[in-house]
PDB file of C-alpha atoms in Angstrom:
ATOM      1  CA  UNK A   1    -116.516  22.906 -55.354  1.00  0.00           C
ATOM      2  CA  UNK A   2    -115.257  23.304 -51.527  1.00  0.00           C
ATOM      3  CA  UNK A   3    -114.258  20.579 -49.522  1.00  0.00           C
ATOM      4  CA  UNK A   4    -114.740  21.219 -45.796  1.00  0.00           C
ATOM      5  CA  UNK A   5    -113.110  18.820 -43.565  1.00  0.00           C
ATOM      6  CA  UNK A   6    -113.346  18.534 -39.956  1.00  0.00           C
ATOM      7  CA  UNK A   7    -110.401  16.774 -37.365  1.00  0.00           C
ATOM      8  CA  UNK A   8    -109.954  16.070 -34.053  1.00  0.00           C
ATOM      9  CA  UNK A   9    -106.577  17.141 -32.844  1.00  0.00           C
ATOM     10  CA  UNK A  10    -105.255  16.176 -29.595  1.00  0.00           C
ATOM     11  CA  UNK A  11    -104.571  19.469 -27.603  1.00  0.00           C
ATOM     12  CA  UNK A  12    -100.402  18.958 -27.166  1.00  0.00           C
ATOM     13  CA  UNK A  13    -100.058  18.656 -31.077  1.00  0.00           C
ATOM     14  CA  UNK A  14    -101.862  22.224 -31.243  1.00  0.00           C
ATOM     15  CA  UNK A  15    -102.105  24.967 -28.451  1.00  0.00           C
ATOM     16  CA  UNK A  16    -102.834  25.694 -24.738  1.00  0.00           C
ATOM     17  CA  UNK A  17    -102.098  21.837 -23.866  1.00  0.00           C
ATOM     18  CA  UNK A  18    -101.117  22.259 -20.342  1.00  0.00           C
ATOM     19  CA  UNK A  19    -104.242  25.052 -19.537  1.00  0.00           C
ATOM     20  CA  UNK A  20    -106.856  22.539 -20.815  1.00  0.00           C
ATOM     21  CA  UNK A  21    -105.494  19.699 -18.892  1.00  0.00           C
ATOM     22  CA  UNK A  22    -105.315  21.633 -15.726  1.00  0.00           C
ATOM     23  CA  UNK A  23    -108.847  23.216 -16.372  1.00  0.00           C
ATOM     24  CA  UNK A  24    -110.962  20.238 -17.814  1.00  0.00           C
ATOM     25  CA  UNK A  25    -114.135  22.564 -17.936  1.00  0.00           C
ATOM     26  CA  UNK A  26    -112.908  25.127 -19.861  1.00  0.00           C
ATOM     27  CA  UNK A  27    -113.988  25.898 -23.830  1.00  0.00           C
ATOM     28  CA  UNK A  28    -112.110  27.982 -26.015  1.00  0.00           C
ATOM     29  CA  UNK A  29    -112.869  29.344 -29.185  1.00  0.00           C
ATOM     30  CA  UNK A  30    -110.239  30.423 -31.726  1.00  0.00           C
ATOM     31  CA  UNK A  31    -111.976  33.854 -33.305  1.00  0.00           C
ATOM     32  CA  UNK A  32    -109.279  34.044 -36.115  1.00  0.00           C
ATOM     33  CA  UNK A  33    -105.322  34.296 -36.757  1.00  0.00           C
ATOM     34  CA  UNK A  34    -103.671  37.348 -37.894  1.00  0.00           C
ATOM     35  CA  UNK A  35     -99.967  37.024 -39.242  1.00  0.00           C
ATOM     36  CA  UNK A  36     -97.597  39.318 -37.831  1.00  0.00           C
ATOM     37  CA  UNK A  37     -93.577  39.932 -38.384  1.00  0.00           C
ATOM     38  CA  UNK A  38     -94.162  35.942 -38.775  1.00  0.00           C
ATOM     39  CA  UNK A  39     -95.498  35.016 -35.316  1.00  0.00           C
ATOM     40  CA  UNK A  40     -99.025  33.956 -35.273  1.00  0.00           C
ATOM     41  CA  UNK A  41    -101.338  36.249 -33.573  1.00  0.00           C
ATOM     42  CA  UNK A  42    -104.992  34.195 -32.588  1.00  0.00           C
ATOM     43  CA  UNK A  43    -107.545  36.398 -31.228  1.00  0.00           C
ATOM     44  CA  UNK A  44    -109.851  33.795 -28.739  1.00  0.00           C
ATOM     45  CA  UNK A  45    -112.840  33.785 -26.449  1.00  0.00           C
ATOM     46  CA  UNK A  46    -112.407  32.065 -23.237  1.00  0.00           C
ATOM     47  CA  UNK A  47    -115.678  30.778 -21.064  1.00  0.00           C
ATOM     48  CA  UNK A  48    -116.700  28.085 -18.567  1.00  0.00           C
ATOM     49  CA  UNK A  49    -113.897  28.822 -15.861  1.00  0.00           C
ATOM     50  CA  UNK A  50    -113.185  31.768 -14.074  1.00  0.00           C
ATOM     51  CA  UNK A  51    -111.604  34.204 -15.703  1.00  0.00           C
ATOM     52  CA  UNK A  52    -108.497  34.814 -13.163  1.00  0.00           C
ATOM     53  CA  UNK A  53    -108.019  31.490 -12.844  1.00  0.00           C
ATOM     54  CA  UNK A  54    -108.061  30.918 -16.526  1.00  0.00           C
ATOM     55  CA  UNK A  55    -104.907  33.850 -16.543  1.00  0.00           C
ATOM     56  CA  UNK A  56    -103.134  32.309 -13.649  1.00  0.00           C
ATOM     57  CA  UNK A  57    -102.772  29.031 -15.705  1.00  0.00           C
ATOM     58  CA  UNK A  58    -102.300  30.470 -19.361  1.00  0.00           C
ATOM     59  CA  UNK A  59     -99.151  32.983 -18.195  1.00  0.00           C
ATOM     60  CA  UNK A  60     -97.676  29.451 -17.315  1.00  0.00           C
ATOM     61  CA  UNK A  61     -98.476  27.378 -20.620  1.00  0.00           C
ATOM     62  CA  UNK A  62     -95.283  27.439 -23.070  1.00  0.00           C
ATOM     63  CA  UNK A  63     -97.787  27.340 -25.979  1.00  0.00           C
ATOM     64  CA  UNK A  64     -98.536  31.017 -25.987  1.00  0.00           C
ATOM     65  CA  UNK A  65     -96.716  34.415 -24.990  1.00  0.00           C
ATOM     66  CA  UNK A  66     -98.125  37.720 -24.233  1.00  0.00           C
ATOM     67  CA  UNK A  67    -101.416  37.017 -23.363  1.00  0.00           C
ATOM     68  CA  UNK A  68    -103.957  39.819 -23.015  1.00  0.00           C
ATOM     69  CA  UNK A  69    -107.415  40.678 -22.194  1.00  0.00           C
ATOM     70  CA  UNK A  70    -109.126  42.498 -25.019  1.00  0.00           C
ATOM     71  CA  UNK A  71    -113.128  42.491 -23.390  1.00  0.00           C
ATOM     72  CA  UNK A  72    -115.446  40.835 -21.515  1.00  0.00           C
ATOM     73  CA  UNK A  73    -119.072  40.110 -22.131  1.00  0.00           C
ATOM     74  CA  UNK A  74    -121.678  38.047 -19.817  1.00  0.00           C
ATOM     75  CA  UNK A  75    -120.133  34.499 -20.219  1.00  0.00           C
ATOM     76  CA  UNK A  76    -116.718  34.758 -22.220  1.00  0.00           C
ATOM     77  CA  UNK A  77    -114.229  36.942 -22.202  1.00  0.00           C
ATOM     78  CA  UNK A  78    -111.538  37.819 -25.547  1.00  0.00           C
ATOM     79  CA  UNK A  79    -107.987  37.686 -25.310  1.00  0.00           C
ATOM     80  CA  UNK A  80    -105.017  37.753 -28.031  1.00  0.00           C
ATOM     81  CA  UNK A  81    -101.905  36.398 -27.530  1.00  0.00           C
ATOM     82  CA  UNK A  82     -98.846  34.689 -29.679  1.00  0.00           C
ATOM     83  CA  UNK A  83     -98.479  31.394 -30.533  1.00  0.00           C
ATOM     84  CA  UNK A  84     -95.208  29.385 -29.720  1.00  0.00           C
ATOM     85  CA  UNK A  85     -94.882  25.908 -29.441  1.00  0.00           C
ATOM     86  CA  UNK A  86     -96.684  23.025 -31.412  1.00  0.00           C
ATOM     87  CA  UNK A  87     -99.561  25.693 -33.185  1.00  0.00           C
ATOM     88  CA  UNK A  88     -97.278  26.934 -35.930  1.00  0.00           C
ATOM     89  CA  UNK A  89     -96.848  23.154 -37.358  1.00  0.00           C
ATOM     90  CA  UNK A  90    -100.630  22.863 -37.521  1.00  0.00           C
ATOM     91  CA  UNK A  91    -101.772  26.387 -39.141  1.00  0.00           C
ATOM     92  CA  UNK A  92     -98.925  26.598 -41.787  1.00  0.00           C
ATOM     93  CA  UNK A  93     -99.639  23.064 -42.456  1.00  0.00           C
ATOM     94  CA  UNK A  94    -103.504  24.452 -43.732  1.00  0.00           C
ATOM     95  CA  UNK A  95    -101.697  27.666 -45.571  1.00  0.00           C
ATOM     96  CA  UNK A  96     -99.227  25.692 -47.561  1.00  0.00           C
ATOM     97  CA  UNK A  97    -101.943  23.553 -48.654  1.00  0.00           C
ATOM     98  CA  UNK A  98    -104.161  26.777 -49.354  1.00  0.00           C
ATOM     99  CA  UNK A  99    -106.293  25.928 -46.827  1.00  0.00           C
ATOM    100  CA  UNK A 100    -108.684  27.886 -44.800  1.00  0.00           C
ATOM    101  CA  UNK A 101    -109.131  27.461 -40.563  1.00  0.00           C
ATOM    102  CA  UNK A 102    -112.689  28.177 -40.216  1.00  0.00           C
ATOM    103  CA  UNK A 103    -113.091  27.051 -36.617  1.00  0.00           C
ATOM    104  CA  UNK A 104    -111.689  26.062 -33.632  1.00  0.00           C
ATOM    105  CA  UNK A 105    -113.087  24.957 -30.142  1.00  0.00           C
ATOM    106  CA  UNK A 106    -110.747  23.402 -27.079  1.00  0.00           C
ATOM    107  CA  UNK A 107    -112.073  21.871 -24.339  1.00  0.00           C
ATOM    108  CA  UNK A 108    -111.486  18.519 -22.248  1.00  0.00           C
ATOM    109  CA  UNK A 109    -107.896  18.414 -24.241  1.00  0.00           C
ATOM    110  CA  UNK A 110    -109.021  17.929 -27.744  1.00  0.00           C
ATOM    111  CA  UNK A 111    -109.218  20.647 -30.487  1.00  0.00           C
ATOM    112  CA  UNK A 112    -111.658  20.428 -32.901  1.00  0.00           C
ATOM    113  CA  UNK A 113    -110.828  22.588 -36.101  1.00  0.00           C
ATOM    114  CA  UNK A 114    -113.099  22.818 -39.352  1.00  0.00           C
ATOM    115  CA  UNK A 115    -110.851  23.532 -42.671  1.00  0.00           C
ATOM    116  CA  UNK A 116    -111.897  24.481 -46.210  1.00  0.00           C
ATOM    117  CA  UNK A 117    -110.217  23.081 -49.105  1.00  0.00           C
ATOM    118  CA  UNK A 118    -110.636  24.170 -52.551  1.00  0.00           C
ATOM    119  CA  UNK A 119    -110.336  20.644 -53.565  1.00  0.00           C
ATOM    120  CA  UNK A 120    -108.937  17.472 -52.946  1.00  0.00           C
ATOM    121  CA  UNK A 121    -105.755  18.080 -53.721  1.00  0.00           C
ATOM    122  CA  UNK A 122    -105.062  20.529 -51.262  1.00  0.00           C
ATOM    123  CA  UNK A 123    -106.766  18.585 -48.914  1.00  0.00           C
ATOM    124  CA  UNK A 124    -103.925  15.362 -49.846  1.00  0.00           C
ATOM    125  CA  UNK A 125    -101.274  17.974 -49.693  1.00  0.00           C
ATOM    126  CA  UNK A 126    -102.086  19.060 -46.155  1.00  0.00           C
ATOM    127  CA  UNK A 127    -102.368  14.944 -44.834  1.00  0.00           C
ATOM    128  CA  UNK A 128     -98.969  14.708 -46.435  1.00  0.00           C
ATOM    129  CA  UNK A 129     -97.499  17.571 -45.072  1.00  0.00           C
ATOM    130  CA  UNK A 130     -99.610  16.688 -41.758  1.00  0.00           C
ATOM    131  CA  UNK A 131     -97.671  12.977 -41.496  1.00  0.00           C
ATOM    132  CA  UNK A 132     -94.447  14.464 -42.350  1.00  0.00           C
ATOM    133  CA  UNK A 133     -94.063  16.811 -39.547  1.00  0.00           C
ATOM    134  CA  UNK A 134     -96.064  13.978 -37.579  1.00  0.00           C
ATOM    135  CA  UNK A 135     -99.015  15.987 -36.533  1.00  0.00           C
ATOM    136  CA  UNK A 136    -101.432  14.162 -34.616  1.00  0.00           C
ATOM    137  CA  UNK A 137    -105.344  14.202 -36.069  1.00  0.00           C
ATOM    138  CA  UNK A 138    -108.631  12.224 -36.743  1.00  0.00           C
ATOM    139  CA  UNK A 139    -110.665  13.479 -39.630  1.00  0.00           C
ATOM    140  CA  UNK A 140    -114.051  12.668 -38.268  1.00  0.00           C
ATOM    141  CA  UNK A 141    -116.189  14.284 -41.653  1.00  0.00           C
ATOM    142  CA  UNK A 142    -115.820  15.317 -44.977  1.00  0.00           C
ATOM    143  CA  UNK A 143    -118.310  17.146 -47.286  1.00  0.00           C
ATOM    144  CA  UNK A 144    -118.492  18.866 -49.868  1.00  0.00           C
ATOM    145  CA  UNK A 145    -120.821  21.597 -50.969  1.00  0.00           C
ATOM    146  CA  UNK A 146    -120.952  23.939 -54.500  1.00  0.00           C
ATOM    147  CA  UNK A 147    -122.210  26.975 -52.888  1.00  0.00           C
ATOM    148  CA  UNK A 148    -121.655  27.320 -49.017  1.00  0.00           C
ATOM    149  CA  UNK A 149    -123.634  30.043 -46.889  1.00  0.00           C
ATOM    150  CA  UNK A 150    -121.250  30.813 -44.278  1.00  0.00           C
ATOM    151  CA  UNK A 151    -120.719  34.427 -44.767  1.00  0.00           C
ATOM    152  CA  UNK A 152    -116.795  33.960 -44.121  1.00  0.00           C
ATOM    153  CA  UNK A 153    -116.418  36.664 -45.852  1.00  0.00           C
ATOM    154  CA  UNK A 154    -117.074  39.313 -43.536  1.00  0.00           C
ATOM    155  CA  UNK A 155    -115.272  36.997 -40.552  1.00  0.00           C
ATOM    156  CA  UNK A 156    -118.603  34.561 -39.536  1.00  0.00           C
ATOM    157  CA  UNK A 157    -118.257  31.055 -39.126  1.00  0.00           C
ATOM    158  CA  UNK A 158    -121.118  28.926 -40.839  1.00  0.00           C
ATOM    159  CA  UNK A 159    -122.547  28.731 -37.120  1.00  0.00           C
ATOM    160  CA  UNK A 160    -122.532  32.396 -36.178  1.00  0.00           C
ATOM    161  CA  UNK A 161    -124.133  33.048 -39.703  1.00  0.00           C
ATOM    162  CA  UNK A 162    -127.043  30.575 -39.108  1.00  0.00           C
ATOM    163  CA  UNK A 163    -127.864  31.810 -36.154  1.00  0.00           C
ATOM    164  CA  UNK A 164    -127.732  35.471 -37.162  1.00  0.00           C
ATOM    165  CA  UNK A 165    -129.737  34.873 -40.119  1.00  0.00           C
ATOM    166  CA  UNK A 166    -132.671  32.528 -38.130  1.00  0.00           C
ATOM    167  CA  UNK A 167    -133.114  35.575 -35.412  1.00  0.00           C
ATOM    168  CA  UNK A 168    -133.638  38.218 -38.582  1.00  0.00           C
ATOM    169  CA  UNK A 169    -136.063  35.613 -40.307  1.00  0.00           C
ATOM    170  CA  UNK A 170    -137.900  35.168 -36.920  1.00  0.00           C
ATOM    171  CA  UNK A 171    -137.872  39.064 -36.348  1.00  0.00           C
ATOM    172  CA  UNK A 172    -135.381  39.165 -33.039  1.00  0.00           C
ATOM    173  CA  UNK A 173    -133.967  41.901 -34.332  1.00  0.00           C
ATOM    174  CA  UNK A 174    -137.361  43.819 -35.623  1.00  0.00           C
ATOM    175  CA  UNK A 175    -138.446  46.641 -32.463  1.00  0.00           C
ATOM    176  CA  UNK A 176    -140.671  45.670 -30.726  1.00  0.00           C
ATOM    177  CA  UNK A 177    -139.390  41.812 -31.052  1.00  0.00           C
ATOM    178  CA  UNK A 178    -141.541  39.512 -32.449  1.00  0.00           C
ATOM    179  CA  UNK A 179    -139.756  36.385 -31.375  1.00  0.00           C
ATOM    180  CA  UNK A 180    -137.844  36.109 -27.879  1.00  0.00           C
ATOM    181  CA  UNK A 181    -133.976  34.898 -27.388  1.00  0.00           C
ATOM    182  CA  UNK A 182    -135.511  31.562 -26.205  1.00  0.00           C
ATOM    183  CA  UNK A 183    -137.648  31.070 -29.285  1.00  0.00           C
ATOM    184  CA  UNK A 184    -134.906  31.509 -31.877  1.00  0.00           C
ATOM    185  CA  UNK A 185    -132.733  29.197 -29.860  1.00  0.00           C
ATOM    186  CA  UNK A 186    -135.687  26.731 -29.857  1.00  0.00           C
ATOM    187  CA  UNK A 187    -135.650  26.699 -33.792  1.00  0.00           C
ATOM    188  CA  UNK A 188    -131.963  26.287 -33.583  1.00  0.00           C
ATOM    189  CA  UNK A 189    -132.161  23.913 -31.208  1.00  0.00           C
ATOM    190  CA  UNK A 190    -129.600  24.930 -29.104  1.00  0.00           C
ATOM    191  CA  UNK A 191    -129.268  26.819 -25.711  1.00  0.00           C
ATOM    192  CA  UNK A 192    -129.870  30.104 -25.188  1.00  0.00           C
ATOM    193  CA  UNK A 193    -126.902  30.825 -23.523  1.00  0.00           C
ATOM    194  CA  UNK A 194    -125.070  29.196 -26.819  1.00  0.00           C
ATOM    195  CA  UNK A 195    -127.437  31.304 -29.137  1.00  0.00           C
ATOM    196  CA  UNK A 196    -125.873  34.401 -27.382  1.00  0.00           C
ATOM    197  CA  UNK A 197    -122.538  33.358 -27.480  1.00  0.00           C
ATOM    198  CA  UNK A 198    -123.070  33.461 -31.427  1.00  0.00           C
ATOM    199  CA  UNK A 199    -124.900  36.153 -32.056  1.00  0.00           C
ATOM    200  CA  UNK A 200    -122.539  38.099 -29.545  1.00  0.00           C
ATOM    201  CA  UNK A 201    -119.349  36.737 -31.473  1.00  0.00           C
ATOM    202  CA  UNK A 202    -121.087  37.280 -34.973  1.00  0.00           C
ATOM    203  CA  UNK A 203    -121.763  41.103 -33.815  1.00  0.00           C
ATOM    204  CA  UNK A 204    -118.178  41.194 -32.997  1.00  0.00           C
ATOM    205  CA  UNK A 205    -117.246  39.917 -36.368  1.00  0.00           C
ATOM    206  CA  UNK A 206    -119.554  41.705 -38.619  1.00  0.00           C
ATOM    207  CA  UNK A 207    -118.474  44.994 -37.056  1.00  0.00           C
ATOM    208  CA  UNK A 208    -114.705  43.644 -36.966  1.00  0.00           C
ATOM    209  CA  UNK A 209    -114.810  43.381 -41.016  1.00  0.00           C
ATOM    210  CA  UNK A 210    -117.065  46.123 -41.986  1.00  0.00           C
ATOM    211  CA  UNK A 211    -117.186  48.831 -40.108  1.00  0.00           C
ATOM    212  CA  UNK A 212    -113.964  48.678 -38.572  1.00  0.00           C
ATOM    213  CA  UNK A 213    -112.197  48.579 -42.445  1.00  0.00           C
ATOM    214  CA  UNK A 214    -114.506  50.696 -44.019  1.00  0.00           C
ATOM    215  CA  UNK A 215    -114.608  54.246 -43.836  1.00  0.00           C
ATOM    216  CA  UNK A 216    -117.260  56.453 -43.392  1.00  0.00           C
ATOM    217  CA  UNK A 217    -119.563  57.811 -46.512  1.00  0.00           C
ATOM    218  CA  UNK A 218    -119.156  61.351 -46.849  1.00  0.00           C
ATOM    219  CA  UNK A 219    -122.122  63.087 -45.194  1.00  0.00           C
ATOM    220  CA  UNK A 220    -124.354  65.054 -48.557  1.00  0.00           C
ATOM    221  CA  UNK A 221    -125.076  68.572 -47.894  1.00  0.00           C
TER     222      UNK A 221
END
């Protein structure tokens, strides 16, 4: 039985501190963390600012290095960069409790990160290891659930994966459409401009971890 836990962590015990203070409208999104020759590599969509003035800021911020620009969509954009100060504390404290970051979302300089435990004892181990290294967090809910739809395993979060799965039930994806952007963010109950930020990000992801790392079938004669 998972465990999924979810914390507020103030934004100078974890990453971009200095960018969210100085830009108290902007959101972003950690899309997922790939380990590299031991630096920490997040991949993250940026939106609610300007996009140059975003850059300007973040090339200043001693919390990441190497900062780039991957694509750009209608209202976020994708960047990767490496993690330096403060972040490596906070994700190795999930791994060495065999934890798994789901999600992450910055804005007005608070993170708030979802984790999966396998249990509760991974879930003690990473408090403990948490207070020793004196990381800062609230754990604002805890649940538990025996069989979780999230479809993390081709790279959705549990949000991206509702809201793909609501617009196929509702037929946005049938041609011609039989229900409109609007109406699947009305069952949602969300925005539409939110509704697109997920489905965009769940495209991304689905594509990311399927057809990206599979090969192609061998056409038959």
């Amino acid at each position: 039985m998972s465990l999924f836990a979810e914390f507020h962590v103030p934004s100078a015990d974890f990453a971009l501190f200095e960018t969210l203070d100085r830009l108290p409208d902007l959101v972003v999104e950690i899309d997922r963390v790939a380990a590299a020759d031991e630096l920490l590599t997040p991949y993250f969509w940026v939106s609610a600012v300007e996009i140059d003035e975003f850059e300007a800021v973040a090339e200043g911020d001693p919390s990441i290095e190497d900062l780039r620009r991957l694509d750009d969509f209608e209202s976020a954009s994708l960047y990767r960069a490496t993690w330096t100060e403060n972040v490596d504390t906070m994700v190795y404290a999930s791994t060495q409790a065999g934890a798994t970051i789901l999600e992450a979302k910055g804005q007005h300089g608070v993170w708030d990160i979802r984790i999966r435990f396998d249990d509760r004892d991974p879930l003690e181990a990473f408090q403990k290891y948490a207070q020793r290294f004196d990381i800062s967090f609230d754990l604002v809910k805890l649940y538990e659930t025996e069989h979780p739809r999230t479809g993390s395993q081709y790279g959705l979060t549990e949000k991206q994966h509702e809201a793909l799965n609501t617009a196929w039930e509702l037929g946005y994806f049938e041609e011609p459409r039989e229900a409109t952007l609007a109406e699947v963010a009305a069952e949602l109950d969300i925005t539409r401009q939110s509704l697109s930020q997920r489905l965009r990000r769940g495209h991304h992801a689905l594509v990311a971890n399927t057809i990206r790392v599979t090969p192609l079938a061998a056409e038959k004669a």
